[in-house]
mmCIF file of C-alpha atoms and ligand atoms in Angstrom:
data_model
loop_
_atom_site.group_PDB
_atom_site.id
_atom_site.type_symbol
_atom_site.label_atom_id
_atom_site.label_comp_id
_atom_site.label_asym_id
_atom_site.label_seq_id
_atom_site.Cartn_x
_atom_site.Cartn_y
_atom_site.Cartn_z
ATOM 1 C CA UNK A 1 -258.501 100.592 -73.191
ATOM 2 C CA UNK A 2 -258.245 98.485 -70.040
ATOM 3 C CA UNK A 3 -254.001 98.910 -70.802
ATOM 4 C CA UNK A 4 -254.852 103.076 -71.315
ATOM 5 C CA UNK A 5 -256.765 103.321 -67.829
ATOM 6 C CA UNK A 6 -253.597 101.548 -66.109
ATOM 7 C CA UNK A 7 -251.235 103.570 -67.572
ATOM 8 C CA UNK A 8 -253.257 106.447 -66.425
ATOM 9 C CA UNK A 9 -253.871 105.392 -62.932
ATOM 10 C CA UNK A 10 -249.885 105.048 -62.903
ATOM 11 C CA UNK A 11 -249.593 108.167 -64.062
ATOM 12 C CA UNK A 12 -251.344 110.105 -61.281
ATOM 13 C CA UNK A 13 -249.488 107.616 -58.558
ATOM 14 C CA UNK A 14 -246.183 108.157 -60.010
ATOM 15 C CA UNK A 15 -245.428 111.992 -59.414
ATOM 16 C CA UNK A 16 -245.109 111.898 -55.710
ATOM 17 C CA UNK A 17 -242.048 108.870 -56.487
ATOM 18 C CA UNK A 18 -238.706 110.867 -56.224
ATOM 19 C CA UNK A 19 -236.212 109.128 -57.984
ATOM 20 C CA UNK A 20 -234.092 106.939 -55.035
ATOM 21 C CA UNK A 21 -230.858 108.570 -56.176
ATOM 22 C CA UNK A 22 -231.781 111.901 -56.038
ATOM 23 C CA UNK A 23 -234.228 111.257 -52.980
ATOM 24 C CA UNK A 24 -232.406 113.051 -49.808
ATOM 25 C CA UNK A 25 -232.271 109.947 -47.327
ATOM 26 C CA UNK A 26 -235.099 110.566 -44.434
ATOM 27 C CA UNK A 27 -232.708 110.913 -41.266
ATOM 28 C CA UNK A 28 -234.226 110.068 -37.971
ATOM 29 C CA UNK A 29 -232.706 110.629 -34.464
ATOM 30 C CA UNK A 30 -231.423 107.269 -34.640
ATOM 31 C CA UNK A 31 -230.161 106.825 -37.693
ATOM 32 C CA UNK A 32 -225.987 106.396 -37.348
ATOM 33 C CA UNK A 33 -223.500 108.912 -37.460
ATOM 34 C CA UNK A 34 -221.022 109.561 -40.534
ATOM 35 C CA UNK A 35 -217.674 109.063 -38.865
ATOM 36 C CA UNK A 36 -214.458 109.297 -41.144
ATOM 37 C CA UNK A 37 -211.884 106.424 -40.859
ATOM 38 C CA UNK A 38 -208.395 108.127 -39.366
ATOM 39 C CA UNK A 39 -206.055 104.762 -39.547
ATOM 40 C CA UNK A 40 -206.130 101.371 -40.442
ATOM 41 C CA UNK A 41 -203.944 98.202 -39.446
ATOM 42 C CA UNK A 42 -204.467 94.836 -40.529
ATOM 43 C CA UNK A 43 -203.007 92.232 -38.825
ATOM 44 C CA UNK A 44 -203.473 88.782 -40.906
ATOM 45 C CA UNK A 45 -205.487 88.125 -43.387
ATOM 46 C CA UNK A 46 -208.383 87.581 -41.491
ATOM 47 C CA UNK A 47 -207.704 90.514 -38.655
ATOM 48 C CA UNK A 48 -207.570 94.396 -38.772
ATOM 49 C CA UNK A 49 -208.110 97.061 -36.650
ATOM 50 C CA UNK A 50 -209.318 100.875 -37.429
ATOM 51 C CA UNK A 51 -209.663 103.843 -35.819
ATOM 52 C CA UNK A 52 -212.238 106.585 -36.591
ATOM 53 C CA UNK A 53 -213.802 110.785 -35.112
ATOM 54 C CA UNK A 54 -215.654 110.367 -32.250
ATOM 55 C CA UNK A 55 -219.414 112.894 -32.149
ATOM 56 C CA UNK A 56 -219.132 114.382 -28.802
ATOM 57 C CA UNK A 57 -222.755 113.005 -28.363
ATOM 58 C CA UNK A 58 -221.725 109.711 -28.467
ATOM 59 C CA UNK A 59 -221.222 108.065 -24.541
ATOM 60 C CA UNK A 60 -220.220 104.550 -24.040
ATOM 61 C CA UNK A 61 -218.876 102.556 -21.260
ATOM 62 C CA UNK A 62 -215.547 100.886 -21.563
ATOM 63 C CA UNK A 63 -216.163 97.435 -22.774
ATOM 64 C CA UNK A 64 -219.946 97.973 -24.370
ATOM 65 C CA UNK A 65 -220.492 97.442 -27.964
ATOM 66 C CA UNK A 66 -221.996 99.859 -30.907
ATOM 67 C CA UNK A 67 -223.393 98.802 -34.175
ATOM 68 C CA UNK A 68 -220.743 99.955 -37.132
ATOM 69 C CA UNK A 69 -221.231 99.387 -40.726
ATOM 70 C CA UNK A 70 -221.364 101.161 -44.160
ATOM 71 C CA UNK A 71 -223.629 102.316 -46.926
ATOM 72 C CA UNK A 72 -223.957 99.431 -48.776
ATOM 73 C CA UNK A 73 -226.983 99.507 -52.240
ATOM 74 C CA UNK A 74 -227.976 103.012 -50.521
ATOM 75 C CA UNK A 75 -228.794 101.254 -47.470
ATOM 76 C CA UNK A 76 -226.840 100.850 -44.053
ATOM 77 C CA UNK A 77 -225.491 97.403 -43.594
ATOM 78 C CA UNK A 78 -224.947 96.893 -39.667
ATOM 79 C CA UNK A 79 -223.094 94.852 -37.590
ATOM 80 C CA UNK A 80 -222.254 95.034 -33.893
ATOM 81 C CA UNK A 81 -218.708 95.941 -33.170
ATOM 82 C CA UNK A 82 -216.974 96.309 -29.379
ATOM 83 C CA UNK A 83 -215.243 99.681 -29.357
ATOM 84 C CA UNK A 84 -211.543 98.564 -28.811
ATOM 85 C CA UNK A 85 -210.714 102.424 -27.355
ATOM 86 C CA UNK A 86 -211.417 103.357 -23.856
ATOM 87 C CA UNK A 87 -214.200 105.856 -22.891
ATOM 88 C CA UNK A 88 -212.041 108.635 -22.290
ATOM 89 C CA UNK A 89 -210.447 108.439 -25.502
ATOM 90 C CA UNK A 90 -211.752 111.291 -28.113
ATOM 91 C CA UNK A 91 -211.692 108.640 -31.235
ATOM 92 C CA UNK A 92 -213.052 105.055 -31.556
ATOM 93 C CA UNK A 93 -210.588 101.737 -32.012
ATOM 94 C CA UNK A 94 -212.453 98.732 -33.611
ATOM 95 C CA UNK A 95 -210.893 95.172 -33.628
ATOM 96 C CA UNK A 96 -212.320 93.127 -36.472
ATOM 97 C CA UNK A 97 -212.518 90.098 -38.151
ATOM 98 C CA UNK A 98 -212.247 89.707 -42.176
ATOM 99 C CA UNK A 99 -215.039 86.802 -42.908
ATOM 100 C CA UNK A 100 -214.067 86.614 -47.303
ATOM 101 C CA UNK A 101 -217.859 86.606 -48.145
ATOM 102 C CA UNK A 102 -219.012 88.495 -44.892
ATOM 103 C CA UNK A 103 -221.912 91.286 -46.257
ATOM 104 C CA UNK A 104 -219.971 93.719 -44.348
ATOM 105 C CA UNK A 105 -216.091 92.508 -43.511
ATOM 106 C CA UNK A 106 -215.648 91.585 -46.661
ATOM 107 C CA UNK A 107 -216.343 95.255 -47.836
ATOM 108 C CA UNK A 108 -215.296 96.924 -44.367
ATOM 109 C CA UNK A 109 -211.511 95.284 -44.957
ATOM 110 C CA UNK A 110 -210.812 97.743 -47.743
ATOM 111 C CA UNK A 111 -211.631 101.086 -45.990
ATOM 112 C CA UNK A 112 -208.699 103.446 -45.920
ATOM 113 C CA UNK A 113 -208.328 106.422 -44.460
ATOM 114 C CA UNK A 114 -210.524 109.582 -45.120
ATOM 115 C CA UNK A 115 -213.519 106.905 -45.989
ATOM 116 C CA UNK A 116 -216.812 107.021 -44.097
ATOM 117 C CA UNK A 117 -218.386 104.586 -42.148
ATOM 118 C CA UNK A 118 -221.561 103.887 -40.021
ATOM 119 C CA UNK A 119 -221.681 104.359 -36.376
ATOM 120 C CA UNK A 120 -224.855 103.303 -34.198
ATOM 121 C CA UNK A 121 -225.846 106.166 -31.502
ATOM 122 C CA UNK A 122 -226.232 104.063 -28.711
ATOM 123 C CA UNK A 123 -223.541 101.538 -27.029
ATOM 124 C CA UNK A 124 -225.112 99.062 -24.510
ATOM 125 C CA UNK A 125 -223.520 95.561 -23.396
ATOM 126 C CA UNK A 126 -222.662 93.540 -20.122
ATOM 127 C CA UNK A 127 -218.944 93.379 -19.924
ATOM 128 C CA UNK A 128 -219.476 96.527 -17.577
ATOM 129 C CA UNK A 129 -217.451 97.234 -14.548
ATOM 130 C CA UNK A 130 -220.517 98.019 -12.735
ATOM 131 C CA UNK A 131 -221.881 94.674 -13.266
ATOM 132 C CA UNK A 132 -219.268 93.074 -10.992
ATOM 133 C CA UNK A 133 -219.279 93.341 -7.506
ATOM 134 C CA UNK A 134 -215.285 94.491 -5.453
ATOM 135 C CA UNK A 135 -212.984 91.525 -5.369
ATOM 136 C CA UNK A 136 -209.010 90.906 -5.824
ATOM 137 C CA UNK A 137 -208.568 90.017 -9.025
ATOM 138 C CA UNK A 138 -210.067 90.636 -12.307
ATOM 139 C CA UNK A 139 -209.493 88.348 -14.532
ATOM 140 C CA UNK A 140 -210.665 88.875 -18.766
ATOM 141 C CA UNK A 141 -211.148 85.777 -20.876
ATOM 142 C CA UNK A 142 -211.157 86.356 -24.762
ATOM 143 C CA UNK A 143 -210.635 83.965 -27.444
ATOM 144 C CA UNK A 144 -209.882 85.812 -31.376
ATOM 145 C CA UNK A 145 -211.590 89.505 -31.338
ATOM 146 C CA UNK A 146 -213.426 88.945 -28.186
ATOM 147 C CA UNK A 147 -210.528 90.709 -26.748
ATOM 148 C CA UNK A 148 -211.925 93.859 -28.005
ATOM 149 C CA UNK A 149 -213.684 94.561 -24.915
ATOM 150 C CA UNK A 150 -210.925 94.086 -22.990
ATOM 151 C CA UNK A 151 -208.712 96.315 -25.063
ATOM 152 C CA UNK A 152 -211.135 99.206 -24.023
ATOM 153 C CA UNK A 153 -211.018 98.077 -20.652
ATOM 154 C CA UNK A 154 -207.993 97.502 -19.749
ATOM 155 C CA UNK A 155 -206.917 101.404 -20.885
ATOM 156 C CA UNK A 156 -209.918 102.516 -18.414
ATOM 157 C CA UNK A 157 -207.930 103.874 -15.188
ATOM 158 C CA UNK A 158 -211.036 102.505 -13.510
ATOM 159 C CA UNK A 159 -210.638 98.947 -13.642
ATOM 160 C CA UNK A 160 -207.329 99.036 -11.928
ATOM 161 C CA UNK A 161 -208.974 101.874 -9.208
ATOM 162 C CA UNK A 162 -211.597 98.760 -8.349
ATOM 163 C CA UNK A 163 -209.124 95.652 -8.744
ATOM 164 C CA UNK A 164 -205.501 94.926 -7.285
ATOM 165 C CA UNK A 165 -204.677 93.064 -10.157
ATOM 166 C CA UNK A 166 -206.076 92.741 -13.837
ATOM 167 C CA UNK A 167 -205.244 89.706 -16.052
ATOM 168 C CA UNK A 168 -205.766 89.378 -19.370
ATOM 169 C CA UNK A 169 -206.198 85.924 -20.829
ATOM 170 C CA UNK A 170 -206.603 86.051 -24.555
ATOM 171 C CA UNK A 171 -205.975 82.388 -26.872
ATOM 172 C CA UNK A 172 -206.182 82.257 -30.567
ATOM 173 C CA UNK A 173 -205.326 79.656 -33.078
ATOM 174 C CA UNK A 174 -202.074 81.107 -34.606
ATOM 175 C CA UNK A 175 -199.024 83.147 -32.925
ATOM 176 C CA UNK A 176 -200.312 86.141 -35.825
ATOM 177 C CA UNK A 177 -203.425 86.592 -34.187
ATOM 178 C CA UNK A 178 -201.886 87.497 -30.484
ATOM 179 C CA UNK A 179 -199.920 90.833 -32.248
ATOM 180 C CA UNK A 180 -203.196 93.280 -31.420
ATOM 181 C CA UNK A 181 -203.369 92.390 -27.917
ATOM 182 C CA UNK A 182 -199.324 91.925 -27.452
ATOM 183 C CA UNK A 183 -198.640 95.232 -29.308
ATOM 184 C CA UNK A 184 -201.209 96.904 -26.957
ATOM 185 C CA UNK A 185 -200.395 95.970 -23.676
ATOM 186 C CA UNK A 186 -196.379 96.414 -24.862
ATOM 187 C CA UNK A 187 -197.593 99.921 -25.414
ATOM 188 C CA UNK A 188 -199.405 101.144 -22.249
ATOM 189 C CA UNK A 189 -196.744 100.732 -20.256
ATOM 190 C CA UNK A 190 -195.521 103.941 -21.683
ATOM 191 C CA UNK A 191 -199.215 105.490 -21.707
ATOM 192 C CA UNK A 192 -199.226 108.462 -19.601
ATOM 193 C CA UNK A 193 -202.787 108.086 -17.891
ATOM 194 C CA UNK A 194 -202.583 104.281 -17.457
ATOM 195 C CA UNK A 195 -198.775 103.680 -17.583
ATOM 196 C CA UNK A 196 -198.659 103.461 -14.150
ATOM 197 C CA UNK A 197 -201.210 100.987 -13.357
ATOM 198 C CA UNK A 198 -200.615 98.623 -15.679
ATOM 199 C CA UNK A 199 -196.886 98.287 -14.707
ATOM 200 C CA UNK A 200 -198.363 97.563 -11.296
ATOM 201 C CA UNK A 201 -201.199 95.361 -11.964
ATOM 202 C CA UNK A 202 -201.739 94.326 -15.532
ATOM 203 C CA UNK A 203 -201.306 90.948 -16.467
ATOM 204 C CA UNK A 204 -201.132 89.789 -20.144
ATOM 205 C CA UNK A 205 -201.418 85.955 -20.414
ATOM 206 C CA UNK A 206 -201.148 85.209 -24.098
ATOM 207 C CA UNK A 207 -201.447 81.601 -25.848
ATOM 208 C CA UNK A 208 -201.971 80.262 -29.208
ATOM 209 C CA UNK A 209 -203.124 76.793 -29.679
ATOM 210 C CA UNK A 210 -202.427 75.381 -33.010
ATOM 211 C CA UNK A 211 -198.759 76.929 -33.468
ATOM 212 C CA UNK A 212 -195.587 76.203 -30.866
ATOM 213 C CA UNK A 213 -195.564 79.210 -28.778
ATOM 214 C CA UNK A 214 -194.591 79.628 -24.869
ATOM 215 C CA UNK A 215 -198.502 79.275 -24.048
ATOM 216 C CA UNK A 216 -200.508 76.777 -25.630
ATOM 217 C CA UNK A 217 -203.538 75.767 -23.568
ATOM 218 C CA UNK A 218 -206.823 76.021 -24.325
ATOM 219 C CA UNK A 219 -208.642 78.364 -21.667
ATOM 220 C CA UNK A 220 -210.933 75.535 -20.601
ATOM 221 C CA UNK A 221 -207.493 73.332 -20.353
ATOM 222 C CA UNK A 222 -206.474 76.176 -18.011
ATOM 223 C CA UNK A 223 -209.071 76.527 -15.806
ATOM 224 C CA UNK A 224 -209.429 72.599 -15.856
ATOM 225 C CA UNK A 225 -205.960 72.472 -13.825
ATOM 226 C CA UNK A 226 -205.764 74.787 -10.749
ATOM 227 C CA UNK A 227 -202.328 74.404 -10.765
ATOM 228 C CA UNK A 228 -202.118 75.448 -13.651
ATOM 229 C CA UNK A 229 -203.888 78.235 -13.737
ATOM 230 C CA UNK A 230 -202.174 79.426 -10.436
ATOM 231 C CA UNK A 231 -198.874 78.900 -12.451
ATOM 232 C CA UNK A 232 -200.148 81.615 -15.192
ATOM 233 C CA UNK A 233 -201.573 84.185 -13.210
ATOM 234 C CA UNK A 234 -200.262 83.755 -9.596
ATOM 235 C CA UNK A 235 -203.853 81.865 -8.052
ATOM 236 C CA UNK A 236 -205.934 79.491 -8.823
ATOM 237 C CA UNK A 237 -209.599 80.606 -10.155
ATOM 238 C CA UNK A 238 -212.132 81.334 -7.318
ATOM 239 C CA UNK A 239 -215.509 83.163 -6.643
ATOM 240 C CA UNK A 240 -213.372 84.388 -3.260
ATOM 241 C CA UNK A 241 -210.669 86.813 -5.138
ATOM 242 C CA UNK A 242 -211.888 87.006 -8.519
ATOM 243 C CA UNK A 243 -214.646 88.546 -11.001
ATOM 244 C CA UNK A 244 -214.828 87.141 -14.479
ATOM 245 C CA UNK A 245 -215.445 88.427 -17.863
ATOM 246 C CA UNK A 246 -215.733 86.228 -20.693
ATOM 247 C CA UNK A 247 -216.068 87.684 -24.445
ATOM 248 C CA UNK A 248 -215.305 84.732 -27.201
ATOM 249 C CA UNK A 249 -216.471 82.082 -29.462
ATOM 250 C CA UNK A 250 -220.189 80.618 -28.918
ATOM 251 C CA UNK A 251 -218.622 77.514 -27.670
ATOM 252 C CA UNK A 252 -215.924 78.805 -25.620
ATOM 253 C CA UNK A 253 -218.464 80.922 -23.672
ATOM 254 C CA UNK A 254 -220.645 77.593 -23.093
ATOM 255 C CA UNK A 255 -217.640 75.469 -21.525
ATOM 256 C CA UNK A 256 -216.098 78.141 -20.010
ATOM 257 C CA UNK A 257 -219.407 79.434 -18.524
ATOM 258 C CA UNK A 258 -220.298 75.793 -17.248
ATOM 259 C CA UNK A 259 -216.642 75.757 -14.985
ATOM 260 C CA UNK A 260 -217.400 78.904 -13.315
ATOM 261 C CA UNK A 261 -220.996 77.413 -12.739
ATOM 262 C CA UNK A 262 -219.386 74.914 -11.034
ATOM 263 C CA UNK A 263 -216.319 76.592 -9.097
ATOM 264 C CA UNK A 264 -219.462 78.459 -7.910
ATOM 265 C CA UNK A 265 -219.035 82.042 -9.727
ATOM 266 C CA UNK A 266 -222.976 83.819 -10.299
ATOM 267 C CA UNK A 267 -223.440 85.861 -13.288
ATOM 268 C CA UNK A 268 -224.198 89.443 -12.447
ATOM 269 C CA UNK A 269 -225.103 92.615 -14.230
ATOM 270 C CA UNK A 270 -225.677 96.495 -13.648
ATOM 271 C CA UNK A 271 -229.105 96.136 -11.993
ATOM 272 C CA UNK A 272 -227.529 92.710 -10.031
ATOM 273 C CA UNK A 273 -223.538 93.388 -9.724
ATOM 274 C CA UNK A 274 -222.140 89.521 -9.585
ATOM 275 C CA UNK A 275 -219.122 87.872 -10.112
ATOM 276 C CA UNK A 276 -219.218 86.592 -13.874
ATOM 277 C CA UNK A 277 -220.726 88.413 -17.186
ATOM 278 C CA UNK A 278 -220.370 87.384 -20.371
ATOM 279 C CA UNK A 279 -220.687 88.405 -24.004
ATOM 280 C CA UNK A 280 -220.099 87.222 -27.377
ATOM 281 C CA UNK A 281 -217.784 88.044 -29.647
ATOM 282 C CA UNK A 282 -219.255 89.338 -32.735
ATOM 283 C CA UNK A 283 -218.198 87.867 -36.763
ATOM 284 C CA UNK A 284 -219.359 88.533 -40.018
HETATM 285 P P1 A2P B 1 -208.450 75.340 -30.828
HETATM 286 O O1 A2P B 1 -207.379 75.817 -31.746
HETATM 287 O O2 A2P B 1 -207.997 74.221 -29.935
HETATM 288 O O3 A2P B 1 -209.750 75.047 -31.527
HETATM 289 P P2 A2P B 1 -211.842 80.125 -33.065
HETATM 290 O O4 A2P B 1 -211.011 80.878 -34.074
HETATM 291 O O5 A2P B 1 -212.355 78.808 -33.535
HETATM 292 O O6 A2P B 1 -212.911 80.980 -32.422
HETATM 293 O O7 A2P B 1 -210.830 79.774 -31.896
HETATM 294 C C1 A2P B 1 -210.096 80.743 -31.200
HETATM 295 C C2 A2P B 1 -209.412 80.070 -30.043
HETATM 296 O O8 A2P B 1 -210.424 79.555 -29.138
HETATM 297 C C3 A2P B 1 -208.580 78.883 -30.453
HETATM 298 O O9 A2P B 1 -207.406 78.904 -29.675
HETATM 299 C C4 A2P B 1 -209.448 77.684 -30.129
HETATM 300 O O10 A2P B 1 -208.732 76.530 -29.783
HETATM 301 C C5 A2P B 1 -210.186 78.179 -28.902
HETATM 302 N N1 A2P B 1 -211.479 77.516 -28.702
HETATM 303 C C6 A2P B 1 -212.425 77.245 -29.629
HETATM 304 N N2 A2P B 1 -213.486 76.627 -29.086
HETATM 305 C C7 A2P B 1 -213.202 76.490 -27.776
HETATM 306 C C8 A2P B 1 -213.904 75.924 -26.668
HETATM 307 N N3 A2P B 1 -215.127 75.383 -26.815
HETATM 308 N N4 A2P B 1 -213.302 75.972 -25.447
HETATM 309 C C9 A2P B 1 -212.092 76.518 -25.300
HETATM 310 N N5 A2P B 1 -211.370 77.072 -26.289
HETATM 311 C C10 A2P B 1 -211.917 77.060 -27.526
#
């Protein structure tokens, strides 16, 4: 009897339940975009890049980060990405790592072309132009896929409109891992809108430091020796001539972040333009 009643209550619950896979997903004015992959390049076998459409409603500033993901058990698996492509361009570059039992890289590694994935509506960060105030130099510090930002920034005509010079500093463990950032800047020197600018003022400084290579300091070992540092990019570091952005490792950011603290550099953002900002580069 008691079993009956349940079944019954159950009953007059259950009608309203649409089956999930026939249920049309409830799509808020948030919810991300469905953008189609146009290209993928992997790298190593733990780096690849992709490039997918672009909405038209979808702004960014060169250098900010979006949340990117896919469709994963009928739900959308996340994960913050840097857009690798500049803000002009009309389709989005991502620079990612492959983590084997990652929720998303794992499954994000095997996208091919005409596939869909997820793409967050709004881009924020503080690797922003605006966030530093006019100097000399600009000078980009990324260790493994925290050159993404840069790769987006250093294709933005702006950056070399506001700085004289823009050097790119990016380290990674093996020579393998350099061939995103190599093959890019080895290609804007032909790129019509930027071409130009970069031949003038674009600096790559690339090093690897568990392989022989011409480069093979650690960026802290770098900054740690003025002369050094003069010796790869034409100055020693200071708050007088330069503005900083840093986009690596957790640790990397920390020891990095404590030499500019004491060569004197203060952290700035949109609302407070300074001379440092910083983000973290984003696995998984
Ligand atoms: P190293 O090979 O000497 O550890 P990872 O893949 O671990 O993020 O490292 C990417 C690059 O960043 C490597 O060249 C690594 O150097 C370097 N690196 C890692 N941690 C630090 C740190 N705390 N300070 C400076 N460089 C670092």
């Amino acid at each position: 009897m008691a079993h009956g009643m349940a079944s019954k209550k159950l009953k007059v619950d259950k009608p309203v339940t649409i089956p999930a896979e026939t249920a049309p997903a409830p799509k808020s004015a948030n919810a991300p975009t469905e953008e189609t992959v146009l290209s993928v390049r992997h790298y190593t076998d733990r780096l690849f890049s992709f490039r997918t459409t672009r909405p038209p409603s979808f702004r960014f500033r060169s250098g900010e980060f979006v949340m990117i993901g896919l469709t994963v058990d009928g739900k959308p698996l996340l994960r913050a990405y840097s857009v690798a492509s500049p803000a002009w361009d009309d389709t989005l570059e991502f620079y990612s790592i492959k983590v084997p039992d990652g929720p998303l890289t794992s499954r994000l590694e095997k996208i091919q072309p005409g596939d869909v994935v997820l793409l967050g509506r709004k881009a924020t960060g503080t690797l922003i132009l605006d966030a530093l105030t006019p100097a000399k130099r600009l000078i980009m510090f990324a260790t493994g896929t925290g050159i993404a930002p840069f790769a987006s920034l250093i294709r933005d005509p702006d950056a070399y409109e506001r700085f004289d010079e823009v050097i790119l500093i990016h380290t990674c463990r093996l020579k393998a891992e350099l061939t995103y950032g190599l093959d890019l800047v080895a290609s804007l020197k032909e790129d019509p809108l930027v071409g130009e600018m970069v031949a003038e003022k674009l600096k790559h400084v690339a090093s690897c430091t568990r392989e022989d290579y011409a480069v093979t300091d650690r960026i802290t070992a770098m900054v740690d020796q003025p002369g050094r540092f003069a010796a790869l990019t034409g100055a020693p570091l200071s708050p007088d001539t330069d503005r900083v952005m840093i986009c690596g490792s957790l640790g990397m950011n920390v020891d990095l972040r404590a030499r500019l603290d004491a060569l004197g550099f203060q952290e700035g953002s949109v609302a407070n333009p300074g001379q440092v900002v910083v983000e973290k580069a984003f696995v998984g």
